[in-house]
Coordinates of C-alpha atoms in Angstrom, one line a residue:
Chain A
M1 CA 0.1 2.6 -7.4
N2 CA -2.7 1.8 -4.9
V3 CA -0.5 -0.7 -3.1
L4 CA 2.0 2.0 -2.4
L5 CA -0.4 4.9 -1.6
D6 CA -2.7 2.8 0.6
N7 CA 0.3 1.5 2.6
L8 CA 2.6 4.6 2.5
P9 CA 3.0 4.7 6.3
L10 CA 4.1 1.1 6.2
Y11 CA 6.7 1.7 3.5
L12 CA 8.0 4.9 5.1
E13 CA 8.3 3.3 8.5
A14 CA 10.0 0.3 7.1
F15 CA 12.6 2.3 5.2
F16 CA 13.3 5.2 7.6
F17 CA 13.0 3.5 11.0
G18 CA 14.2 0.1 9.8
T19 CA 16.3 -0.2 6.7
I20 CA 18.1 3.2 6.7
R21 CA 18.8 3.2 10.5
L22 CA 20.1 -0.4 10.4
F23 CA 22.3 0.5 7.4
V24 CA 23.8 3.6 8.8
I25 CA 24.6 2.1 12.2
S26 CA 26.0 -1.1 10.7
A27 CA 27.9 0.7 8.0
I28 CA 29.8 2.8 10.5
G29 CA 30.3 -0.1 12.9
S30 CA 31.6 -2.5 10.2
L31 CA 34.0 0.2 8.8
V32 CA 35.5 0.7 12.2
L33 CA 35.7 -3.0 13.1
G34 CA 36.9 -3.9 9.6
T35 CA 39.7 -1.4 9.8
V36 CA 40.8 -2.6 13.2
L37 CA 40.8 -6.2 11.9
A38 CA 42.8 -5.1 8.8
A39 CA 45.3 -3.4 11.1
M40 CA 45.6 -6.6 13.1
R41 CA 46.2 -8.7 10.0
V42 CA 49.1 -6.5 8.9
S43 CA 50.5 -5.9 12.3
P44 CA 53.9 -7.2 13.4
M45 CA 52.4 -9.2 16.3
P46 CA 51.8 -12.8 15.4
V47 CA 48.9 -13.2 18.0
L48 CA 47.0 -10.4 16.4
R49 CA 47.6 -11.6 12.9
V50 CA 46.4 -15.1 13.8
F51 CA 43.3 -13.7 15.5
G52 CA 42.5 -11.5 12.5
A53 CA 42.9 -14.4 10.1
M54 CA 40.7 -16.7 12.2
Y55 CA 38.0 -14.1 12.6
V56 CA 37.9 -13.4 8.9
N57 CA 37.9 -17.0 7.8
I58 CA 35.3 -18.1 10.3
V59 CA 32.8 -15.2 9.9
R60 CA 33.2 -14.9 6.1
N61 CA 32.3 -18.5 5.7
T62 CA 29.2 -18.4 7.9
P63 CA 25.9 -17.6 6.2
L64 CA 24.5 -14.3 7.4
T65 CA 21.3 -15.9 8.4
L66 CA 23.2 -18.2 10.7
V67 CA 24.9 -15.2 12.3
F68 CA 21.4 -13.7 12.8
F69 CA 20.2 -17.0 14.3
F70 CA 23.0 -16.9 16.7
F71 CA 22.2 -13.4 17.9
A72 CA 18.4 -14.0 18.1
F73 CA 18.3 -17.5 19.5
A74 CA 21.6 -18.6 21.0
Y75 CA 22.9 -15.3 22.5
P76 CA 19.9 -14.8 24.9
R77 CA 20.6 -18.2 26.4
L78 CA 24.1 -17.2 27.3
D79 CA 22.7 -14.8 29.9
L80 CA 25.0 -12.0 29.1
I81 CA 23.9 -8.4 28.6
D82 CA 20.3 -8.2 27.5
V83 CA 20.1 -6.5 24.1
S84 CA 17.1 -5.4 22.0
Y85 CA 16.4 -7.2 18.7
F86 CA 17.4 -4.1 16.9
V87 CA 20.8 -4.0 18.6
A88 CA 21.2 -7.7 18.0
A89 CA 20.5 -7.2 14.3
C90 CA 23.1 -4.4 14.1
A91 CA 25.6 -6.6 15.8
A92 CA 25.0 -9.5 13.4
L93 CA 25.4 -7.1 10.4
I94 CA 28.5 -5.5 11.8
V95 CA 30.2 -8.8 12.7
Y96 CA 29.5 -10.2 9.3
T97 CA 30.3 -7.2 7.1
A98 CA 33.5 -6.3 9.0
A99 CA 35.1 -9.5 7.7
F100 CA 34.6 -8.4 4.2
V101 CA 35.6 -4.8 4.9
C102 CA 38.8 -6.1 6.5
E103 CA 39.8 -8.1 3.4
V104 CA 39.1 -5.1 1.1
I105 CA 41.2 -2.8 3.2
R106 CA 44.0 -5.4 3.4
S107 CA 44.1 -5.5 -0.3
G108 CA 44.4 -1.8 -0.3
V109 CA 47.3 -2.0 2.1
N110 CA 49.0 -4.3 -0.3
T111 CA 48.9 -1.7 -3.0
V112 CA 51.2 0.6 -1.0
P113 CA 54.8 -0.1 -1.9
V114 CA 56.8 -1.8 0.9
G115 CA 59.5 0.8 0.5
Q116 CA 57.3 3.5 2.0
A117 CA 56.8 1.6 5.2
E118 CA 60.5 0.8 5.3
A119 CA 61.5 4.4 4.8
A120 CA 59.1 5.5 7.5
R121 CA 60.5 2.9 9.9
A122 CA 64.0 4.2 9.0
L123 CA 62.9 7.6 10.0
G124 CA 61.8 6.3 13.4
F125 CA 58.0 6.1 12.9
T126 CA 56.1 3.7 15.2
F127 CA 53.9 1.0 13.7
A128 CA 50.8 3.0 14.6
Q129 CA 52.2 6.1 12.9
I130 CA 53.2 4.2 9.7
L131 CA 49.7 2.6 9.5
G132 CA 47.7 5.7 10.4
Q133 CA 49.6 8.4 8.5
I134 CA 51.2 6.7 5.6
V135 CA 49.7 3.3 4.7
M136 CA 46.0 3.6 5.5
P137 CA 45.2 6.9 3.8
Q138 CA 46.6 5.4 0.6
A139 CA 45.0 2.1 1.1
F140 CA 41.5 3.7 1.5
R141 CA 42.0 5.6 -1.7
A142 CA 42.7 2.4 -3.6
V143 CA 39.6 0.5 -2.3
V144 CA 36.8 3.0 -2.8
P145 CA 35.0 1.0 -5.5
P146 CA 35.1 -2.5 -3.8
L147 CA 34.2 -0.9 -0.5
T148 CA 31.1 0.7 -2.1
S149 CA 30.1 -2.7 -3.3
I150 CA 30.3 -4.1 0.2
M151 CA 28.2 -1.3 1.5
I152 CA 25.6 -1.9 -1.1
A153 CA 25.6 -5.6 -0.2
L154 CA 25.2 -4.5 3.4
L155 CA 22.2 -2.4 2.5
K156 CA 20.5 -5.3 0.9
N157 CA 21.5 -7.7 3.7
T158 CA 19.5 -5.6 6.1
T159 CA 16.4 -7.3 4.8
I160 CA 17.3 -10.5 6.6
A161 CA 16.5 -8.7 9.9
A162 CA 12.8 -8.9 9.0
G163 CA 12.9 -12.5 10.1
F164 CA 14.3 -11.6 13.5
S165 CA 11.8 -9.1 14.9
V166 CA 13.2 -6.0 13.3
F167 CA 10.7 -4.2 11.2
E168 CA 12.2 -3.1 7.9
A169 CA 11.8 -3.3 4.2
G170 CA 12.1 -7.1 4.1
G171 CA 8.9 -7.4 6.3
I172 CA 6.7 -5.3 4.0
Y173 CA 5.4 -8.1 1.9
Q174 CA 4.2 -10.1 4.9
N175 CA 2.1 -7.2 6.1
L176 CA 0.8 -6.6 2.6
S177 CA -0.2 -10.2 2.1
E178 CA -2.1 -10.2 5.4
R179 CA -3.9 -7.0 4.4
G180 CA -4.9 -8.7 1.1
Y181 CA -2.8 -6.7 -1.3
D182 CA -0.9 -8.0 -4.4
V183 CA 2.5 -8.9 -3.0
L184 CA 4.3 -8.8 -6.3
V185 CA 3.4 -5.2 -7.0
G186 CA 4.3 -4.3 -3.4
L187 CA 7.8 -5.9 -3.9
L188 CA 8.4 -3.9 -7.1
W189 CA 8.0 -0.7 -5.0
V190 CA 10.4 -2.1 -2.5
A191 CA 12.9 -2.7 -5.3
L192 CA 12.5 0.9 -6.5
F193 CA 13.0 2.2 -3.0
F194 CA 16.3 0.3 -2.8
L195 CA 17.4 1.7 -6.1
I196 CA 16.8 5.2 -4.7
L197 CA 18.9 4.3 -1.6
V198 CA 21.8 3.0 -3.7
L199 CA 22.1 6.1 -5.9
P200 CA 23.6 8.4 -3.2
L201 CA 26.1 5.6 -2.4
T202 CA 27.3 5.4 -6.0
G203 CA 27.4 9.2 -6.1
L204 CA 29.6 9.2 -3.0
Q205 CA 31.9 6.7 -4.7
R206 CA 32.3 8.8 -7.8
T207 CA 33.0 12.0 -5.8
L208 CA 35.6 10.2 -3.6
E209 CA 37.3 8.7 -6.6
K210 CA 37.6 12.1 -8.3
R211 CA 38.8 13.9 -5.2
W212 CA 41.4 11.3 -4.2
R213 CA 42.7 10.7 -7.7
V214 CA 46.4 10.6 -7.8
A215 CA 47.9 12.9 -10.4
A216 CA 49.5 10.6 -13.0
Chain B
M1 CA 44.4 -56.2 6.6
K2 CA 43.6 -52.7 7.3
L3 CA 40.9 -52.7 4.7
R4 CA 39.3 -55.8 6.2
T5 CA 39.2 -54.3 9.7
L6 CA 37.5 -51.3 8.2
A7 CA 34.9 -53.4 6.4
V8 CA 34.1 -55.4 9.5
G9 CA 33.9 -52.3 11.5
L10 CA 31.5 -50.7 9.1
M11 CA 29.3 -53.8 9.0
V12 CA 29.1 -54.0 12.7
G13 CA 28.3 -50.3 12.8
A14 CA 25.6 -50.6 10.2
L15 CA 24.0 -53.5 12.0
A16 CA 24.0 -51.7 15.3
L17 CA 22.4 -48.6 13.6
T18 CA 19.6 -50.6 11.9
A19 CA 18.8 -52.3 15.1
C20 CA 18.6 -49.0 16.9
G21 CA 16.3 -47.6 14.3
R22 CA 13.9 -50.5 14.5
E23 CA 13.7 -50.4 18.3
G24 CA 13.2 -46.7 18.7
S25 CA 10.9 -45.5 16.0
P26 CA 7.1 -45.7 16.4
T27 CA 5.0 -47.0 13.6
T28 CA 2.5 -44.2 13.4
P29 CA 3.3 -40.5 13.4
A30 CA 3.6 -39.3 16.9
A31 CA 0.9 -37.0 18.0
P32 CA 1.6 -34.0 20.3
G33 CA 2.3 -35.2 23.8
G34 CA 4.1 -38.3 22.6
E35 CA 1.0 -40.6 22.4
T36 CA 0.5 -42.6 19.2
A37 CA -2.4 -41.4 17.2
P38 CA -5.1 -44.0 16.4
E39 CA -5.3 -44.4 12.6
V40 CA -8.4 -42.7 11.1
S41 CA -9.1 -44.1 7.7
Y42 CA -11.3 -42.5 5.0
P43 CA -13.0 -44.6 2.5
V44 CA -11.9 -43.5 -1.0
A45 CA -14.8 -42.5 -3.1
T46 CA -15.2 -44.0 -6.6
G47 CA -16.7 -42.6 -9.8
V48 CA -16.4 -38.9 -8.7
S49 CA -17.3 -36.6 -11.5
L50 CA -17.2 -32.8 -11.4
P51 CA -17.6 -31.6 -15.1
D52 CA -17.7 -27.9 -14.1
S53 CA -14.6 -27.8 -12.0
P54 CA -11.3 -26.8 -13.8
T55 CA -9.3 -27.8 -10.8
F56 CA -10.7 -31.3 -10.7
A57 CA -10.0 -31.7 -14.4
K58 CA -6.4 -30.9 -13.7
I59 CA -6.3 -33.4 -10.8
Q60 CA -7.7 -36.1 -13.1
Q61 CA -5.2 -35.3 -15.7
R62 CA -2.4 -35.4 -13.2
G63 CA -3.7 -38.5 -11.4
R64 CA -2.7 -36.9 -8.1
I65 CA -3.9 -34.3 -5.6
V66 CA -1.6 -31.4 -4.5
A67 CA -2.7 -30.2 -1.1
G68 CA -1.2 -27.1 0.6
V69 CA -0.4 -27.7 4.3
R70 CA 1.7 -26.3 7.1
D71 CA 4.7 -28.1 8.6
D72 CA 5.4 -26.2 11.7
Q73 CA 2.2 -26.3 13.7
P74 CA 2.1 -29.4 16.0
G75 CA -1.4 -30.9 16.3
L76 CA -2.6 -29.1 13.1
G77 CA -0.1 -29.4 10.3
F78 CA 3.3 -30.8 11.3
R79 CA 6.0 -32.6 9.4
D80 CA 8.1 -35.1 11.3
A81 CA 11.6 -34.3 10.3
T82 CA 12.8 -37.9 10.7
T83 CA 10.1 -39.8 8.9
G84 CA 8.9 -37.0 6.6
E85 CA 5.3 -37.8 7.4
Y86 CA 2.7 -35.1 7.8
A87 CA 0.3 -35.2 10.8
G88 CA -2.3 -33.1 12.5
F89 CA -5.9 -32.1 12.2
D90 CA -5.4 -30.0 9.1
V91 CA -3.6 -32.9 7.4
E92 CA -6.5 -35.2 8.4
I93 CA -8.9 -32.8 6.8
A94 CA -6.8 -32.7 3.7
R95 CA -6.7 -36.5 3.5
M96 CA -10.5 -36.7 4.1
I97 CA -11.1 -34.3 1.2
A98 CA -8.8 -36.2 -1.1
A99 CA -10.6 -39.5 -0.2
G100 CA -13.9 -37.8 -0.9
L101 CA -12.6 -36.8 -4.3
G102 CA -11.5 -40.3 -5.0
Y103 CA -7.8 -40.2 -4.2
G104 CA -6.1 -42.2 -1.5
E105 CA -3.3 -41.3 0.9
D106 CA -0.6 -42.5 -1.6
Q107 CA -2.0 -40.1 -4.3
I108 CA -1.6 -36.9 -2.3
D109 CA 1.4 -34.6 -2.7
Y110 CA 1.8 -32.2 0.2
V111 CA 3.2 -28.8 -0.4
V112 CA 4.2 -26.6 2.4
V113 CA 2.9 -23.1 1.8
P114 CA 3.9 -20.2 4.2
S115 CA 1.2 -17.9 5.4
A116 CA 2.2 -14.9 3.2
A117 CA 2.2 -17.0 0.0
R118 CA -1.2 -18.7 0.3
E119 CA -3.3 -16.5 -1.9
D120 CA -0.6 -16.4 -4.7
T121 CA -0.1 -20.1 -4.6
I122 CA -3.8 -20.8 -4.9
E123 CA -4.3 -18.2 -7.6
R124 CA -1.5 -19.6 -9.7
G125 CA -3.0 -23.1 -9.4
D126 CA 0.2 -24.5 -7.8
I127 CA -2.0 -26.4 -5.3
D128 CA -5.5 -27.7 -5.6
Y129 CA -6.6 -26.7 -2.1
M130 CA -5.0 -25.3 1.0
V131 CA -5.7 -26.7 4.5
G132 CA -3.5 -24.8 7.0
T133 CA -5.1 -22.7 9.7
Y134 CA -6.5 -20.5 7.0
T135 CA -9.0 -18.0 8.4
I136 CA -12.0 -17.1 6.2
N137 CA -12.3 -13.4 5.9
D138 CA -13.6 -10.8 3.4
T139 CA -10.3 -9.5 2.1
R140 CA -9.1 -13.0 1.3
K141 CA -12.4 -13.8 -0.3
Q142 CA -11.6 -11.3 -3.0
R143 CA -8.7 -13.5 -4.2
V144 CA -9.6 -17.0 -3.2
S145 CA -12.7 -18.8 -2.1
F146 CA -13.3 -21.0 0.9
A147 CA -15.1 -24.2 1.7
G148 CA -16.0 -24.8 5.3
P149 CA -15.3 -23.7 8.0
Y150 CA -14.1 -27.0 9.4
Y151 CA -13.1 -25.6 12.7
V152 CA -13.5 -22.4 14.6
A153 CA -10.5 -21.2 16.5
G154 CA -10.0 -18.0 18.6
Q155 CA -7.0 -15.8 19.4
S156 CA -5.5 -16.7 22.7
V157 CA -2.3 -16.3 24.7
L158 CA 0.5 -18.8 25.5
V159 CA 2.7 -18.2 28.5
A160 CA 5.3 -20.1 30.6
A161 CA 3.7 -22.6 32.9
D162 CA 4.9 -20.7 36.0
N163 CA 3.7 -17.3 34.8
T164 CA 0.9 -15.9 37.0
T165 CA 0.9 -12.2 35.9
I166 CA -0.6 -12.9 32.5
T167 CA -4.1 -14.3 32.7
G168 CA -5.6 -13.2 29.4
K169 CA -5.5 -10.5 26.8
D170 CA -6.1 -7.6 29.3
T171 CA -3.1 -8.4 31.3
L172 CA -0.7 -8.2 28.4
Q173 CA 0.1 -4.4 28.9
G174 CA 3.8 -3.8 29.3
Q175 CA 4.6 -7.4 28.5
R176 CA 6.7 -8.6 25.5
V177 CA 4.3 -10.4 23.1
C178 CA 5.4 -12.4 20.1
S179 CA 3.7 -13.5 17.0
V180 CA 4.5 -14.0 13.3
T181 CA 5.6 -11.0 11.3
G182 CA 2.6 -9.0 9.9
S183 CA 0.1 -11.7 11.0
T184 CA -3.5 -10.9 11.8
P185 CA -3.0 -11.8 15.6
I186 CA -0.2 -9.3 15.9
Q187 CA -2.0 -6.6 14.0
R188 CA -5.0 -7.1 16.3
V189 CA -2.7 -6.7 19.4
R190 CA -1.4 -3.5 17.8
D191 CA -4.9 -2.1 16.8
Q192 CA -6.4 -2.8 20.3
G193 CA -3.3 -1.4 22.0
L194 CA -2.9 -4.5 24.1
T195 CA 0.8 -3.9 24.6
D196 CA 3.5 -1.8 23.0
Q197 CA 6.3 -4.3 23.2
I198 CA 5.7 -6.4 20.1
V199 CA 8.1 -9.0 18.9
E200 CA 7.7 -10.5 15.4
F201 CA 9.4 -13.7 14.1
Q202 CA 9.0 -15.7 10.9
T203 CA 7.2 -18.7 12.5
Y204 CA 5.3 -19.6 15.6
S205 CA 7.9 -22.2 16.6
Q206 CA 10.5 -19.4 16.7
C207 CA 8.2 -17.4 19.0
V208 CA 7.8 -20.4 21.3
D209 CA 11.6 -20.7 21.4
Q210 CA 11.9 -17.1 22.4
L211 CA 9.3 -17.7 25.1
L212 CA 11.2 -20.8 26.4
A213 CA 14.4 -18.7 26.4
G214 CA 12.6 -16.0 28.5
Q215 CA 13.1 -13.3 25.7
V216 CA 9.3 -12.8 25.4
D217 CA 6.6 -13.1 28.0
A218 CA 3.7 -14.4 25.8
V219 CA 3.0 -15.8 22.4
T220 CA -0.4 -14.9 20.8
T221 CA -2.3 -16.5 17.9
D222 CA -5.2 -18.9 17.5
D223 CA -5.8 -21.2 20.5
A224 CA -5.6 -24.3 18.3
I225 CA -2.0 -23.5 17.3
L226 CA -1.1 -22.6 20.9
A227 CA -2.7 -25.8 22.3
G228 CA -0.5 -27.8 20.0
F229 CA 2.6 -26.2 21.4
A230 CA 1.4 -26.5 25.0
S231 CA 0.7 -30.2 24.6
Q232 CA 4.2 -30.7 23.3
R233 CA 5.7 -29.2 26.5
P234 CA 2.9 -29.4 29.1
D235 CA 5.4 -28.8 32.0
E236 CA 6.8 -25.6 30.5
L237 CA 3.9 -23.9 28.7
K238 CA 0.2 -23.2 29.2
V239 CA -2.6 -21.4 27.3
V240 CA -4.4 -18.7 29.4
G241 CA -7.6 -16.6 29.1
E242 CA -10.7 -16.8 26.9
P243 CA -10.3 -16.6 23.2
F244 CA -10.8 -13.1 22.0
S245 CA -11.6 -13.5 18.4
Q246 CA -13.4 -15.8 16.0
E247 CA -11.2 -17.5 13.4
P248 CA -13.2 -19.8 11.2
Y249 CA -10.7 -22.1 9.4
G250 CA -11.6 -22.8 5.8
I251 CA -10.2 -24.7 2.9
G252 CA -8.7 -22.3 0.4
L253 CA -9.7 -22.8 -3.2
N254 CA -9.5 -21.2 -6.6
R255 CA -12.0 -18.3 -6.6
D256 CA -13.7 -19.4 -9.8
D257 CA -14.2 -23.0 -8.8
S258 CA -17.6 -23.1 -7.1
A259 CA -18.2 -26.7 -8.3
L260 CA -15.2 -27.9 -6.3
R261 CA -16.2 -25.7 -3.3
N262 CA -19.7 -27.3 -3.3
K263 CA -18.2 -30.8 -3.5
I264 CA -15.8 -30.2 -0.6
N265 CA -18.6 -28.7 1.5
D266 CA -20.6 -31.9 0.8
I267 CA -17.6 -34.0 1.9
L268 CA -17.2 -32.0 5.1
Q269 CA -21.0 -32.1 5.9
A270 CA -20.9 -35.9 5.4
S271 CA -18.0 -36.2 7.8
Y272 CA -19.7 -34.0 10.4
D273 CA -22.8 -36.3 10.2
D274 CA -21.2 -39.7 10.3
G275 CA -18.7 -38.9 13.0
T276 CA -15.5 -39.0 10.9
W277 CA -14.8 -35.4 11.7
Q278 CA -15.0 -36.1 15.4
K279 CA -12.6 -39.1 15.0
A280 CA -10.1 -37.0 13.1
Y281 CA -10.3 -34.3 15.8
D282 CA -10.0 -36.6 18.7
S283 CA -6.9 -38.3 17.2
T284 CA -5.1 -35.0 16.7
L285 CA -6.0 -31.7 18.4
G286 CA -8.3 -33.6 20.9
L287 CA -5.2 -35.2 22.5
S288 CA -4.4 -31.9 24.1
G289 CA -7.5 -32.3 26.3
T290 CA -9.8 -29.8 24.5
T291 CA -13.1 -30.9 23.1
A292 CA -14.8 -29.5 20.0
S293 CA -17.8 -30.2 17.7
P294 CA -18.2 -29.5 14.0
P295 CA -19.1 -25.9 13.1
E296 CA -21.9 -24.8 10.8
L297 CA -20.9 -24.7 7.1
Q298 CA -21.0 -21.4 5.2
R299 CA -22.3 -22.2 1.8
Y300 CA -22.0 -19.1 -0.3

């Protein structure tokens, strides 16, 4: 208990200014980018389909740490727009997670019977309309549980940012050890905090599942 | 036919490769700055007996010594990625102690221990002793004990060679300063309010990389560590200002093993007196052009 109480500011700062902020920004960013990528992968234009497939297969097979390394060490040498380490960390998490979000949403799209899209096309809907008004709403409904899993994975992945100059929960133990505290006990508290953060996510999953349930 | 061409090609290639290797690789581990370090040898003691030391009993049973070192600090503790050899002042001290305990170079196992794991590793008994820029202080003394100090470093600042704005710790204001996550040097920068732009990475080499890429303006930690990096790239990096702290480096030991601590203190004292310490220093850190003399031992 002492480890937690003595270092409460450290824990609170790490979780509220680090982990939660990283998670919320990256979650929104990766949902948007992932949906766009999924739309590309099912679009009628071959160029977009190829681009989407390449993106997913390259990024999905790159370890997240390497993506972080790229943004922290290689990107600055390209002399593009200067970004802070926090923005770079968000970018790494978004780029990585979006590949997984894309595939989950694509699997959702596959649950929608082809006949619906064909019927819509027969009625004169454009591709954007078919996707936005008929396919995607049903696709999202089907993928709530796997999407929640990806978001929980994203939450835990934020801890990698500690190695790249973003202070968050993953960096707590280094500070504790330098202050002479027992690191193991400190990490147990970190685990507990993560459990608390995951609970609302699973709650949201259950609510959405109930609300979007299709009457059998 | 095809197979034979392939075999011949492979053999020619293999020959060419071995020839290359022989020509290019130096025989001794390269010191910072590219010079070849003169070998310092330590006479291996015989008939060492420490009946009160549980750690030494374990060493005898095992027949080998397990020494904790660092692998990313040139001049202090550095592992050559191609040869796998450890070199640097800390490593020399580790070898000297092993010799004093009766174990030669070929009976030492080096274990790389990151900063944050040092106390835990020693407490668990995974290593016999730790030699790796380990500053003696009171919080650490509650969990481990220290022999030494064998060197006194001080916090200093590393900047790009062409930087004229930063001349020491008081000119850091508004500059981006990098050090290892949660380390004592960066906590000192924070506590003294030297700058509010703090960058933290996992290792000092990553900080130096950021400095070379122009992403940070300065790297701060003990001058010994910084001097090692500066001597690796004398044209691009320099250490500026007076050291603004005292970091006595000690050898981390199990807290309950005062017999071993006394023995290691004796080994250190002997090396201070007969000039072995000086030789070890001159062949490693001393190559960067700095001079040093042995510190006073703290026998507690």
